Amino acid sequence: MKLSEKLVKTLYTGPQSVISVTGGGGKTSTLRSLASKFKEMGLSVLITTTTKFQGPKQFNWGLDYSFSEEADILSHEIKKGEVVYFAKRSVVDMKKYTSPRLEILSLLTKRFDVTIIEADGAKMLPLKLHTQRDPVIIDETTATLAIMGASALNDRADNNCFGFSGDDIASVEFYQKLIDHEEGVLKDAKGIKLILINQCDLISDVSVFKRLNAPCEIVLGSINEDKVYV
């Protein structure tokens, strides 16, 4: 089974599915992969954020439509098999887009078959330790996908984990700490929960991650290769 197929099978709960994606190490690429797969299934897909993420000119989201104004997205006639992007332009950084008003987002989740939300930021780093401010996971969330990048393995944790400072090495034990920590990768997760150890194509021994334990399923994979490692 391809990784995209595994993610869709686990995370899709039927009409009005809302998938919040957190962590680091390939969130943006994962959002695009999920959206493409749901589009192939003939579903209407909304890509959005409750934080900040890349705009449609900075990243190839595979979109059919993109909107930054509430009036435009609310008047859009939604069709099956299309991917729609909606976020507000940042007034600070024109290359970034920010969260819509949550009441508008709540309304839109009822109109699209699938809504995929980037629910936190990691500054392009493979790991994430949350703060009091994030993640922002809306109540409508039916599944949470928490991503951890394998590329950090055995490197300095402070160079690879957003929100962490210290002398730790990003060993398998450090990954376990991020799973167990109250501000870790599963913080505020709602609905079906799944941890993806992404970027497994970048390390030589994937089996070390089989020592990890979590209160939900852990999948070892590579978004770039669309592959599950067993």
N, CA, C and O of each residue as an XYZ file, in Angstrom:
920
protein
N       0.835     -1.198      0.000
C       0.000      0.000      0.000
C       0.876      1.257      0.000
O       1.846      1.345      0.752
N       0.526      2.217     -0.842
C       1.253      3.479     -0.858
C       0.926      4.292      0.402
O      -0.127      4.114      1.013
N       1.846      5.186      0.776
C       1.634      5.983      1.977
C       0.388      6.847      1.850
O      -0.391      6.953      2.797
N       0.196      7.461      0.699
C      -0.983      8.317      0.513
C      -2.269      7.518      0.698
O      -3.243      8.018      1.261
N      -2.269      6.267      0.220
C      -3.448      5.418      0.380
C      -3.672      5.064      1.846
O      -4.808      5.046      2.319
N      -2.589      4.785      2.559
C      -2.685      4.470      3.984
C      -3.238      5.658      4.762
O      -4.100      5.490      5.625
N      -2.748      6.853      4.463
C      -3.205      8.043      5.183
C      -4.683      8.313      4.923
O      -5.437      8.616      5.847
N      -5.087      8.202      3.675
C      -6.489      8.441      3.331
C      -7.391      7.401      4.006
O      -8.436      7.746      4.557
N      -6.985      6.139      3.960
C      -7.790      5.070      4.564
C      -7.982      5.288      6.057
O      -9.052      5.011      6.599
N      -6.934      5.789      6.724
C      -6.997      5.976      8.173
C      -7.710      7.258      8.559
O      -8.482      7.270      9.518
N      -7.466      8.334      7.833
C      -7.902      9.661      8.262
C      -9.273     10.080      7.733
O      -9.930     10.932      8.332
N      -9.704      9.502      6.640
C     -10.983      9.906      6.052
C     -12.129      9.245      6.805
O     -12.181      8.021      6.927
N     -13.037     10.059      7.303
C     -14.156      9.546      8.104
C     -15.495      9.721      7.398
O     -16.547      9.511      8.002
N     -15.463     10.101      6.134
C     -16.700     10.318      5.403
C     -16.925     11.786      5.110
O     -16.036     12.598      5.367
N     -18.089     12.159      4.577
C     -18.373     13.552      4.237
C     -18.124     14.498      5.418
O     -18.409     14.171      6.570
N     -17.590     15.664      5.102
C     -17.232     16.692      6.084
C     -16.090     16.239      7.005
O     -16.046     16.599      8.181
N     -15.175     15.447      6.448
C     -13.958     15.095      7.188
C     -13.097     16.342      7.345
O     -12.937     17.123      6.407
N     -12.548     16.518      8.537
C     -11.667     17.651      8.822
C     -10.378     17.094      9.413
O     -10.379     16.553     10.519
N      -9.281     17.228      8.675
C      -8.002     16.649      9.073
C      -7.042     17.775      9.466
O      -6.666     18.596      8.628
N      -6.649     17.809     10.733
C      -5.666     18.784     11.209
C      -4.288     18.134     11.192
O      -4.116     17.028     11.705
N      -3.306     18.816     10.603
C      -1.958     18.279     10.454
C      -1.000     19.111     11.300
O      -0.958     20.336     11.187
N      -0.228     18.427     12.153
C       0.686     19.118     13.067
C       2.085     18.520     12.954
O       2.299     17.514     12.278
N       3.044     19.177     13.646
C       4.408     18.660     13.710
C       5.326     19.307     12.691
O       5.136     20.466     12.319
N       6.335     18.550     12.234
C       7.302     19.068     11.273
C       7.824     17.944     10.403
O       7.478     16.779     10.597
N       8.666     18.305      9.438
C       9.257     17.270      8.610
C       8.396     16.842      7.446
O       8.273     15.649      7.166
N       7.791     17.817      6.753
C       7.020     17.479      5.558
C       5.535     17.756      5.641
O       4.757     17.138      4.914
N       5.114     18.674      6.512
C       3.675     18.970      6.629
C       3.089     19.463      5.311
O       2.052     18.974      4.863
N       3.752     20.422      4.701
C       3.213     21.038      3.490
C       3.081     20.020      2.367
O       2.053     19.963      1.692
N       4.116     19.222      2.166
C       4.056     18.184      1.132
C       2.979     17.152      1.438
O       2.349     16.615      0.527
N       2.770     16.877      2.717
C       1.739     15.914      3.108
C       0.356     16.468      2.822
O      -0.515     15.741      2.343
N       0.141     17.750      3.109
C      -1.142     18.370      2.787
C      -1.432     18.252      1.298
O      -2.545     17.906      0.901
N      -0.433     18.540      0.479
C      -0.621     18.457     -0.972
C      -0.917     17.021     -1.408
O      -1.792     16.793     -2.243
N      -0.187     16.050     -0.842
C      -0.399     14.653     -1.194
C      -1.808     14.201     -0.834
O      -2.470     13.531     -1.628
N      -2.265     14.563      0.356
C      -3.619     14.202      0.778
C      -4.666     14.836     -0.134
O      -5.613     14.176     -0.562
N      -4.484     16.117     -0.425
C      -5.447     16.818     -1.273
C      -5.533     16.174     -2.650
O      -6.623     16.018     -3.200
N      -4.379     15.798     -3.208
C      -4.351     15.162     -4.524
C      -5.089     13.827     -4.510
O      -5.810     13.491     -5.450
N      -4.898     13.074     -3.433
C      -5.543     11.757     -3.333
C      -7.054     11.899     -3.198
O      -7.806     11.155     -3.828
N      -7.501     12.842     -2.386
C      -8.942     13.051     -2.232
C      -9.556     13.578     -3.527
O     -10.696     13.247     -3.853
N      -8.805     14.397     -4.266
C      -9.278     14.876     -5.561
C      -9.490     13.708     -6.515
O     -10.486     13.661     -7.236
N      -8.539     12.755     -6.517
C      -8.665     11.560     -7.349
C      -9.918     10.765     -6.998
O     -10.489     10.086     -7.852
N     -10.339     10.850     -5.752
C     -11.532     10.147     -5.301
C     -12.811     10.883     -5.674
O     -13.912     10.407     -5.395
N     -12.665     12.042     -6.302
C     -13.821     12.819     -6.721
C     -14.437     13.660     -5.625
O     -15.609     14.030     -5.710
N     -13.661     13.969     -4.592
C     -14.166     14.751     -3.466
C     -13.756     16.216     -3.595
O     -12.749     16.540     -4.225
N     -14.541     17.079     -3.000
C     -14.167     18.493     -2.930
C     -13.265     18.686     -1.716
O     -13.558     18.190     -0.628
N     -12.160     19.416     -1.916
C     -11.117     19.528     -0.892
C     -10.794     20.996     -0.623
O     -10.585     21.780     -1.549
N     -10.756     21.348      0.645
C     -10.312     22.681      1.067
C      -8.982     22.549      1.793
O      -8.861     21.765      2.735
N      -7.974     23.320      1.353
C      -6.700     23.429      2.050
C      -6.664     24.775      2.755
O      -6.883     25.809      2.125
N      -6.392     24.775      4.054
C      -6.353     26.025      4.803
C      -5.432     25.880      6.014
O      -4.740     24.872      6.161
N      -5.432     26.880      6.864
C      -4.542     26.887      8.025
C      -5.207     27.569      9.216
O      -6.098     28.402      9.052
N      -4.761     27.204     10.411
C      -5.138     27.945     11.612
C      -3.918     28.669     12.171
O      -3.938     29.154     13.302
N      -2.866     28.737     11.376
C      -1.649     29.448     11.760
C      -1.152     30.235     10.556
O      -1.885     31.075     10.036
N       0.069     29.990     10.099
C       0.609     30.602      8.888
C       1.182     29.506      8.002
O       1.742     28.527      8.495
N       1.040     29.674      6.688
C       1.704     28.745      5.783
C       1.920     29.384      4.424
O       1.543     30.533      4.193
N       2.543     28.612      3.515
C       2.965     29.168      2.236
C       1.777     29.466      1.334
O       0.775     28.750      1.318
N       1.929     30.543      0.591
C       0.889     30.948     -0.332
C       0.926     30.163     -1.629
O       1.868     29.407     -1.866
N      -0.086     30.330     -2.478
C      -0.183     29.573     -3.730
C       0.885     29.928     -4.754
O       1.106     29.169     -5.698
N       1.556     31.071     -4.585
C       2.636     31.433     -5.502
C       3.990     30.923     -5.014
O       4.951     30.882     -5.783
N       4.072     30.537     -3.755
C       5.334     30.064     -3.185
C       5.443     28.537     -3.193
O       6.539     27.991     -3.061
N       4.318     27.855     -3.346
C       4.329     26.394     -3.294
C       3.281     25.857     -4.253
O       2.175     26.390     -4.340
N       3.628     24.813     -4.962
C       2.695     24.192     -5.905
C       1.745     23.259     -5.160
O       2.045     22.084     -4.946
N       0.612     23.796     -4.778
C      -0.355     23.030     -3.999
C      -1.201     22.093     -4.859
O      -1.914     21.245     -4.321
N      -1.137     22.228     -6.179
C      -2.003     21.437     -7.045
C      -3.439     21.916     -6.986
O      -4.369     21.115     -6.894
N      -3.614     23.227     -7.041
C      -4.921     23.838     -6.809
C      -5.747     23.976     -8.079
O      -5.223     24.055     -9.190
N      -7.057     24.002     -7.869
C      -7.982     24.426     -8.914
C      -8.378     25.883     -8.711
O      -8.584     26.618     -9.677
N      -8.485     26.296     -7.452
C      -8.830     27.680     -7.124
C      -8.104     28.091     -5.849
O      -7.826     27.256     -4.988
N      -7.800     29.379     -5.731
C      -7.258     29.910     -4.474
C      -7.946     31.227     -4.169
O      -8.203     32.034     -5.062
N      -8.240     31.433     -2.883
C      -8.933     32.633     -2.438
C      -8.272     33.175     -1.178
O      -7.745     32.419     -0.361
N      -8.310     34.500     -1.034
C      -7.812     35.136      0.179
C      -8.853     36.058      0.811
O      -8.613     36.646      1.866
N     -10.008     36.178      0.160
C     -11.078     37.040      0.681
C     -12.290     36.192      1.052
O     -12.663     35.273      0.322
N     -12.893     36.505      2.177
C     -14.051     35.742      2.648
C     -15.191     35.743      1.639
O     -15.803     34.705      1.384
N     -15.474     36.905      1.068
C     -16.602     37.011      0.138
C     -16.412     36.103     -1.068
O     -17.376     35.533     -1.580
N     -15.168     35.967     -1.522
C     -14.900     35.148     -2.709
C     -15.072     33.663     -2.423
O     -15.679     32.946     -3.218
N     -14.542     33.194     -1.292
C     -14.669     31.770     -0.981
C     -16.114     31.414     -0.652
O     -16.580     30.328     -0.997
N     -16.820     32.316      0.009
C     -18.209     32.025      0.389
C     -19.142     32.005     -0.815
O     -20.174     31.335     -0.788
N     -18.788     32.734     -1.871
C     -19.626     32.756     -3.070
C     -19.194     31.714     -4.101
O     -19.855     31.542     -5.125
N     -18.094     31.022     -3.835
C     -17.592     30.023     -4.781
C     -18.530     28.818     -4.839
O     -18.954     28.293     -3.809
N     -18.845     28.393     -6.059
C     -19.683     27.206     -6.250
C     -18.791     25.966     -6.196
O     -18.047     25.685     -7.135
N     -18.873     25.238     -5.100
C     -17.990     24.096     -4.866
C     -18.384     22.928     -5.754
O     -19.560     22.589     -5.881
N     -17.360     22.310     -6.376
C     -17.584     21.182     -7.264
C     -16.816     19.960     -6.777
O     -15.798     20.089     -6.097
N     -17.295     18.802     -7.120
C     -16.611     17.560     -6.786
C     -15.278     17.485     -7.550
O     -15.171     17.956     -8.682
N     -14.287     16.894     -6.919
C     -13.012     16.687     -7.585
C     -12.211     17.950     -7.799
O     -11.475     18.055     -8.781
N     -12.339     18.917     -6.900
C     -11.533     20.127     -7.005
C     -10.848     20.415     -5.673
O     -11.347     20.064     -4.604
N      -9.673     21.073     -5.773
C      -8.903     21.469     -4.595
C      -8.918     22.987     -4.510
O      -8.514     23.675     -5.447
N      -9.384     23.502     -3.383
C      -9.524     24.942     -3.171
C      -8.652     25.350     -1.987
O      -8.633     24.687     -0.951
N      -7.937     26.446     -2.163
C      -7.061     26.999     -1.119
C      -7.704     28.275     -0.593
O      -8.157     29.122     -1.362
N      -7.737     28.398      0.737
C      -8.246     29.644      1.321
C      -7.468     30.009      2.572
O      -7.413     29.236      3.529
N      -6.869     31.188      2.558
C      -6.198     31.772      3.721
C      -6.051     33.263      3.466
O      -6.108     33.715      2.323
N      -5.864     34.016      4.528
C      -5.730     35.470      4.424
C      -4.287     35.851      4.143
O      -3.362     35.197      4.624
N      -4.098     36.898      3.374
C      -2.755     37.423      3.148
C      -2.208     38.017      4.435
O      -2.903     38.757      5.131
N      -0.969     37.691      4.746
C      -0.324     38.264      5.924
C       0.046     39.719      5.650
O       0.562     40.039      4.579
N      -0.215     40.597      6.611
C       0.154     42.008      6.452
C       1.619     42.229      6.809
O       2.174     43.294      6.540
N       2.246     41.216      7.419
C       3.651     41.315      7.820
C       4.572     40.741      6.754
O       5.584     41.351      6.410
N       4.226     39.574      6.233
C       5.038     38.880      5.231
C       4.129     38.484      4.080
O       3.306     37.579      4.221
N       4.270     39.156      2.936
C       3.375     38.942      1.802
C       3.527     37.553      1.185
O       2.687     37.132      0.390
N       4.596     36.837      1.548
C       4.778     35.487      1.041
C       4.030     34.457      1.891
O       3.902     33.294      1.506
N       3.540     34.898      3.044
C       2.832     33.999      3.952
C       1.331     34.312      3.956
O       0.909     35.443      3.712
N       0.554     33.287      4.237
C      -0.881     33.449      4.397
C      -1.253     32.972      5.790
O      -0.602     32.081      6.336
N      -2.293     33.556      6.368
C      -2.640     33.288      7.755
C      -4.068     32.760      7.885
O      -4.830     32.709      6.919
N      -4.393     32.377      9.091
C      -5.672     31.732      9.376
C      -6.871     32.620      9.060
O      -6.873     33.808      9.381
N      -7.887     32.041      8.431
C      -9.170     32.751      8.324
C      -9.800     32.876      9.707
O      -9.345     32.248     10.664
N     -10.828     33.672      9.805
C     -11.597     33.710     11.043
C     -12.166     32.315     11.298
O     -12.674     31.671     10.381
N     -12.081     31.855     12.539
C     -12.469     30.484     12.831
C     -13.953     30.233     12.588
O     -14.342     29.109     12.272
N     -14.779     31.253     12.729
C     -16.205     31.056     12.461
C     -16.454     30.820     10.963
O     -17.358     30.072     10.593
N     -15.653     31.459     10.112
C     -15.757     31.227      8.672
C     -15.240     29.827      8.343
O     -15.827     29.107      7.536
N     -14.137     29.461      8.978
C     -13.575     28.133      8.761
C     -14.567     27.051      9.181
O     -14.719     26.044      8.489
N     -15.233     27.253     10.298
C     -16.241     26.307     10.761
C     -17.363     26.147      9.735
O     -17.836     25.037      9.489
N     -17.774     27.241      9.154
C     -18.820     27.206      8.127
C     -18.353     26.435      6.888
O     -19.112     25.650      6.320
N     -17.103     26.662      6.473
C     -16.588     26.029      5.261
C     -16.423     24.524      5.417
O     -16.577     23.781      4.448
N     -16.111     24.067      6.627
C     -15.951     22.630      6.828
C     -17.239     21.861      6.556
O     -17.203     20.662      6.283
N     -18.347     22.532      6.629
C     -19.637     21.892      6.365
C     -19.969     21.884      4.883
O     -20.902     21.202      4.458
N     -19.206     22.642      4.088
C     -19.489     22.743      2.655
C     -18.595     21.838      1.814
O     -18.990     21.404      0.732
N     -17.390     21.552      2.308
C     -16.453     20.715      1.564
C     -16.506     19.274      2.069
O     -16.787     19.018      3.240
N     -16.227     18.341      1.157
C     -16.158     16.938      1.561
C     -15.006     16.706      2.536
O     -15.146     15.973      3.515
N     -13.866     17.339      2.256
C     -12.679     17.190      3.099
C     -12.028     18.546      3.293
O     -11.822     19.282      2.328
N     -11.704     18.881      4.530
C     -10.928     20.069      4.845
C      -9.611     19.617      5.472
O      -9.604     18.851      6.435
N      -8.501     20.098      4.919
C      -7.174     19.740      5.432
C      -6.527     21.009      5.965
O      -6.374     21.989      5.236
N      -6.145     20.988      7.244
C      -5.694     22.196      7.936
C      -4.264     22.037      8.433
O      -3.950     21.075      9.134
N      -3.401     22.974      8.072
C      -2.086     23.043      8.718
C      -2.290     23.778     10.039
O      -2.619     24.964     10.055
N      -2.091     23.058     11.153
C      -2.532     23.559     12.453
C      -1.415     24.088     13.341
O      -1.673     24.521     14.464
N      -0.180     24.059     12.857
C       0.920     24.684     13.596
C       2.074     24.937     12.628
O       2.010     24.557     11.459
N       3.124     25.579     13.126
C       4.289     25.862     12.295
C       5.551     25.318     12.934
O       5.643     25.215     14.157
N       6.530     24.966     12.097
C       7.781     24.410     12.615
C       9.009     25.034     11.962
O      10.123     24.537     12.130
N       8.809     26.136     11.207
C       9.937     26.844     10.587
C      10.786     25.919      9.720
O      12.010     26.046      9.682
N      10.133     24.992      9.028
C      10.792     24.067      8.102
C      11.690     23.048      8.810
O      12.504     22.392      8.161
N      11.551     22.908     10.126
C      12.352     21.933     10.866
C      11.601     20.598     10.949
O      10.374     20.576     10.858
N      12.329     19.485     11.120
C      11.683     18.174     11.111
C      10.910     17.807     12.372
O      10.071     16.906     12.340
N      11.183     18.500     13.495
C      10.507     18.172     14.750
C       9.915     19.426     15.368
O      10.323     20.542     15.044
N       8.948     19.236     16.263
C       8.260     20.373     16.863
C       7.909     20.086     18.316
O       7.377     19.025     18.644
N       8.219     21.062     19.192
C       7.740     21.069     20.571
C       6.823     22.267     20.691
O       7.251     23.400     20.466
N       5.569     22.035     21.041
C       4.584     23.109     21.018
C       4.743     24.083     22.178
O       5.455     23.827     23.148
N       4.057     25.203     22.040
C       3.983     26.211     23.085
C       2.527     26.328     23.533
O       1.672     25.566     23.083
N       2.253     27.273     24.409
C       0.875     27.491     24.848
C      -0.003     27.963     23.695
O      -1.223     27.813     23.748
N       0.601     28.532     22.655
C      -0.173     29.122     21.558
C      -0.569     28.116     20.474
O      -1.470     28.385     19.680
N       0.093     26.969     20.439
C      -0.210     26.038     19.360
C      -0.143     24.594     19.857
O       0.402     24.324     20.927
N      -0.694     23.677     19.081
C      -1.374     23.875     17.800
C      -2.780     24.444     17.994
O      -3.326     24.431     19.098
N      -3.352     24.941     16.899
C      -4.740     25.412     16.926
C      -5.566     24.391     16.149
O      -5.611     24.411     14.919
N      -6.212     23.508     16.885
C      -6.994     22.424     16.289
C      -8.467     22.700     16.545
O      -8.920     22.682     17.690
N      -9.205     22.951     15.487
C     -10.600     23.375     15.647
C     -11.472     22.206     16.106
O     -11.131     21.039     15.917
N     -12.604     22.553     16.713
C     -13.495     21.544     17.282
C     -14.049     20.590     16.216
O     -14.377     19.442     16.517
N     -14.151     21.068     14.977
C     -14.716     20.240     13.901
C     -13.762     19.132     13.442
O     -14.145     18.283     12.638
N     -12.543     19.136     13.940
C     -11.539     18.148     13.522
C     -12.022     16.723     13.773
O     -12.432     16.379     14.882
N     -11.967     15.901     12.726
C     -12.353     14.493     12.846
C     -11.133     13.571     12.897
O     -11.249     12.409     13.288
N      -9.957     14.089     12.502
C      -8.726     13.293     12.549
C      -7.531     14.230     12.664
O      -7.529     15.323     12.097
N      -6.514     13.790     13.404
C      -5.290     14.567     13.572
C      -4.103     13.735     13.088
O      -3.889     12.612     13.545
N      -3.343     14.299     12.164
C      -2.126     13.666     11.675
C      -0.926     14.419     12.235
O      -0.717     15.588     11.908
N      -0.141     13.759     13.074
C       1.038     14.363     13.707
C       2.293     13.832     13.010
O       2.523     12.623     12.975
N       3.102     14.738     12.456
C       4.240     14.337     11.637
C       5.546     14.619     12.372
O       5.704     15.666     13.001
N       6.476     13.677     12.286
C       7.825     13.831     12.813
C       8.797     13.453     11.702
O       8.629     12.415     11.062
N       9.808     14.280     11.467
C      10.749     14.023     10.400
C      11.902     13.135     10.843
O      12.578     13.433     11.828
N      12.125     12.051     10.121
C      13.204     11.120     10.468
C      14.585     11.709     10.202
O      15.581     11.204     10.720
N      14.659     12.772      9.401
C      15.959     13.339      9.027
C      16.734     13.887     10.219
O      17.946     14.080     10.127
N      16.052     14.141     11.340
C      16.722     14.684     12.529
C      17.464     13.626     13.328
O      18.252     13.962     14.213
N      17.229     12.365     13.035
C      17.740     11.280     13.867
C      19.246     11.388     14.093
O      20.036     11.477     13.153
N      19.621     11.376     15.395
C      21.020     11.393     15.866
C      21.770     12.689     15.571
O      22.994     12.734     15.690
N      21.059     13.728     15.193
C      21.641     15.064     15.056
C      21.297     15.862     16.317
O      20.570     15.371     17.180
N      21.808     17.072     16.424
C      21.491     17.923     17.579
C      20.002     18.262     17.586
O      19.449     18.687     16.571
N      19.367     18.073     18.724
C      17.938     18.332     18.815
C      17.614     19.810     18.654
O      16.608     20.161     18.038
N      18.465     20.686     19.207
C      18.146     22.113     19.143
C      18.247     22.661     17.726
O      17.677     23.713     17.435
N      18.950     21.981     16.850
C      19.032     22.397     15.452
C      17.902     21.846     14.604
O      17.719     22.258     13.458
N      17.146     20.920     15.163
C      16.138     20.206     14.384
C      14.734     20.247     14.961
O      13.779     19.863     14.286
N      14.593     20.703     16.191
C      13.286     20.703     16.848
C      12.869     22.128     17.188
O      13.444     22.753     18.079
N      11.882     22.632     16.484
C      11.383     23.973     16.745
C      10.754     24.028     18.140
O       9.922     23.189     18.486
N      11.152     25.011     18.929
C      10.619     25.164     20.271
C      11.441     24.501     21.343
O      11.110     24.605     22.524
N      12.534     23.801     20.956
C      13.364     23.108     21.937
C      14.731     23.768     22.041
O      15.316     24.168     21.034
N      15.236     23.879     23.267
C      16.605     24.334     23.503
C      17.253     23.401     24.524
O      16.627     22.999     25.505
N      18.502     23.069     24.275
C      19.196     22.143     25.160
C      20.267     21.399     24.397
O      20.461     21.616     23.201
N      20.960     20.518     25.097
C      22.082     19.794     24.509
C      21.717     18.381     24.052
O      22.606     17.606     23.701
N      20.460     18.039     24.050
C      20.044     16.690     23.690
C      20.394     16.353     22.240
O      20.493     17.232     21.384
N      20.576     15.069     21.996
C      20.670     14.524     20.657
C      19.300     13.967     20.274
O      18.593     13.401     21.108
N      18.942     14.130     19.028
C      17.637     13.644     18.574
C      17.690     12.131     18.342
O      17.553     11.654     17.216
N      17.888     11.408     19.410
C      17.901      9.950     19.387
C      16.462      9.436     19.302
O      15.511     10.216     19.349
N      16.320      8.140     19.179
C      14.978      7.555     19.208
C      14.300      7.882     20.533
O      13.089      8.099     20.581
N      15.079      7.915     21.600
C      14.528      8.276     22.919
C      14.000      9.706     22.927
O      13.018      9.999     23.609
N      14.642     10.598     22.175
C      14.154     11.977     22.085
C      12.815     12.010     21.337
O      11.903     12.740     21.727
N      12.700     11.229     20.278
C      11.414     11.129     19.568
C      10.328     10.635     20.520
O       9.204     11.137     20.510
N      10.677      9.648     21.342
C       9.714      9.138     22.315
C       9.312     10.228     23.295
O       8.150     10.316     23.693
N      10.273     11.056     23.684
C       9.980     12.162     24.598
C       8.970     13.128     23.966
O       8.080     13.635     24.649
N       9.114     13.376     22.667
C       8.182     14.279     21.985
C       6.789     13.655     21.859
O       5.791     14.373     21.803
N       6.722     12.352     21.814
C       5.415     11.679     21.793
C       4.751     11.759     23.161
O       3.539     11.957     23.255
N       5.540     11.607     24.218
C       5.001     11.557     25.583
C       4.775     12.939     26.198
O       3.949     13.083     27.100
N       5.491     13.944     25.729
C       5.472     15.275     26.348
C       4.103     15.932     26.198
O       3.450     15.798     25.163
N       3.672     16.650     27.251
C       2.362     17.313     27.203
C       2.310     18.401     26.132
O       1.227     18.753     25.662
N       3.467     18.938     25.741
C       3.534     19.911     24.660
C       4.060     19.260     23.374
O       4.474     19.955     22.446
N       4.039     17.939     23.328
C       4.626     17.203     22.223
C       3.717     17.066     21.022
O       2.759     17.819     20.850
N       4.040     16.092     20.199
C       3.435     15.991     18.879
C       1.932     15.690     18.921
O       1.224     15.998     17.962
N       1.437     15.103     19.997
C       0.019     14.772     20.090
C      -0.793     15.788     20.899
O      -1.954     15.534     21.221
N      -0.201     16.916     21.223
C      -0.913     17.910     22.022
C      -2.219     18.326     21.338
O      -2.237     18.680     20.159
N      -3.304     18.274     22.106
C      -4.635     18.718     21.680
C      -5.195     17.953     20.480
O      -6.155     18.404     19.856
N      -4.610     16.810     20.151
C      -5.089     16.033     19.010
C      -6.546     15.612     19.226
O      -6.935     15.224     20.327
N      -7.338     15.693     18.163
C      -8.760     15.343     18.234
C      -9.084     14.274     17.196
O      -8.378     14.119     16.200
N     -10.156     13.547     17.449
C     -10.633     12.550     16.508
C      -9.675     11.380     16.379
O      -8.978     11.028     17.331
N      -9.645     10.782     15.199
C      -8.685      9.719     14.914
C      -7.281     10.314     14.966
O      -7.037     11.391     14.424
N      -6.369      9.613     15.615
C      -5.001     10.121     15.761
C      -4.023      9.180     15.069
O      -4.120      7.959     15.186
N      -3.077      9.777     14.344
C      -2.070      9.000     13.636
C      -0.755      9.767     13.658
O      -0.724     10.964     13.370
N       0.332      9.077     14.001
C       1.671      9.671     13.940
C       2.367      9.140     12.700
O       2.416      7.931     12.474
N       2.903     10.045     11.899
C       3.689      9.677     10.725
C       5.144     10.056     10.965
O       5.459     11.231     11.153
N       6.038      9.056     10.958
C       7.468      9.329     10.928
C       7.832      9.438      9.453
O       8.037      8.429      8.778
N       7.910     10.660      8.964
C       8.164     10.921      7.548
C       9.680     10.968      7.283
O      10.481     10.921      8.216
N      10.051     11.061      6.025
C      11.457     11.179      5.596
C      12.272      9.910      5.864
O      13.495      9.971      5.987
N      11.599      8.770      5.955
C      12.331      7.534      6.223
C      13.271      7.149      5.082
O      14.160      6.317      5.259
N      13.074      7.752      3.924
C      13.983      7.520      2.802
C      15.354      8.154      3.024
O      16.293      7.865      2.283
N      15.479      9.015      4.035
C      16.724      9.745      4.265
C      17.627      9.092      5.300
O      18.730      9.580      5.548
N      17.181      7.992      5.910
C      18.015      7.332      6.917
C      18.273      5.879      6.514
O      17.526      5.299      5.726
N      19.334      5.305      7.063
C      19.762      3.969      6.641
C      19.033      2.848      7.376
O      18.835      1.774      6.810
N      18.629      3.076      8.629
C      18.010      2.012      9.429
C      16.686      2.492     10.012
O      16.640      3.075     11.095
N      15.630      2.239      9.283
C      14.296      2.676      9.697
C      13.804      1.875     10.904
O      12.962      2.351     11.665
N      14.319      0.681     11.076
C      13.805     -0.216     12.113
C      13.950      0.345     13.522
O      13.239     -0.087     14.430
N      14.865      1.308     13.725
C      15.049      1.867     15.076
C      13.772      2.528     15.573
O      13.526      2.581     16.778
N      12.958      3.034     14.647
C      11.730      3.720     15.044
C      10.641      2.747     15.498
O       9.625      3.171     16.049
N      10.843      1.455     15.272
C       9.859      0.473     15.720
C       9.848      0.338     17.233
O       8.961     -0.300     17.800
N      10.849      0.948     17.895
C      10.870      0.945     19.364
C       9.928      1.988     19.960
O       9.683      1.977     21.167
N       9.404      2.876     19.144
C       8.533      3.928     19.650
C       7.177      3.376     20.074
O       6.652      2.441     19.471
N       6.623      3.978     21.125
C       5.297      3.618     21.613
C       4.428      4.868     21.684
O       4.898      5.942     22.058
N       3.172      4.719     21.325
C       2.245      5.852     21.352
C       0.837      5.330     21.598
O       0.567      4.149     21.379
N      -0.063      6.199     22.051
C      -1.454      5.786     22.270
C      -2.260      5.720     20.974
O      -3.488      5.646     21.004
N      -1.562      5.747     19.837
C      -2.212      5.651     18.535
C      -1.252      4.953     17.576
O      -0.121      4.642     17.951
N      -1.683      4.709     16.370
C      -0.838      4.048     15.377
C       0.315      4.952     14.945
O       0.146      6.163     14.799
N       1.484      4.351     14.744
C       2.645      5.047     14.201
C       2.963      4.427     12.848
O       3.122      3.212     12.736
N       3.055      5.271     11.814
C       3.385      4.812     10.468
C       4.761      5.344     10.095
O       5.043      6.529     10.273
N       5.611      4.473      9.580
C       6.920      4.866      9.079
C       6.813      5.000      7.564
O       6.387      4.068      6.881
N       7.203      6.167      7.040
C       7.006      6.343      5.607
C       7.797      7.475      5.002
O       8.614      8.120      5.659
N       7.533      7.698      3.735
C       8.150      8.790      2.986
C       7.113      9.390      2.047
O       6.627      8.724      1.133
N       6.782     10.643      2.281
C       5.862     11.346      1.385
C       6.480     11.474      0.003
O       5.789     11.302     -1.002
N       7.778     11.774     -0.061
C       8.443     11.954     -1.352
C       8.383     10.694     -2.205
O       8.213     10.772     -3.421
N       8.524      9.528     -1.566
C       8.476      8.266     -2.310
C       7.083      7.632     -2.314
O       6.850      6.631     -2.991
N       6.159      8.229     -1.549
C       4.821      7.674     -1.383
C       4.902      6.208     -0.962
O       4.271      5.336     -1.559
N       5.697      5.961      0.085
C       6.010      4.601      0.488
C       5.825      4.414      1.981
O       6.157      5.302      2.768
N       5.298      3.266      2.376
C       5.228      2.843      3.776
C       6.357      1.864      4.022
O       6.561      0.931      3.245
N       7.093      2.078      5.110
C       8.186      1.183      5.495
C       7.678      0.233      6.575
O       7.106      0.669      7.574
N       7.884     -1.047      6.373
C       7.395     -2.045      7.332
C       8.560     -2.865      7.879
O       8.354     -3.758      8.701
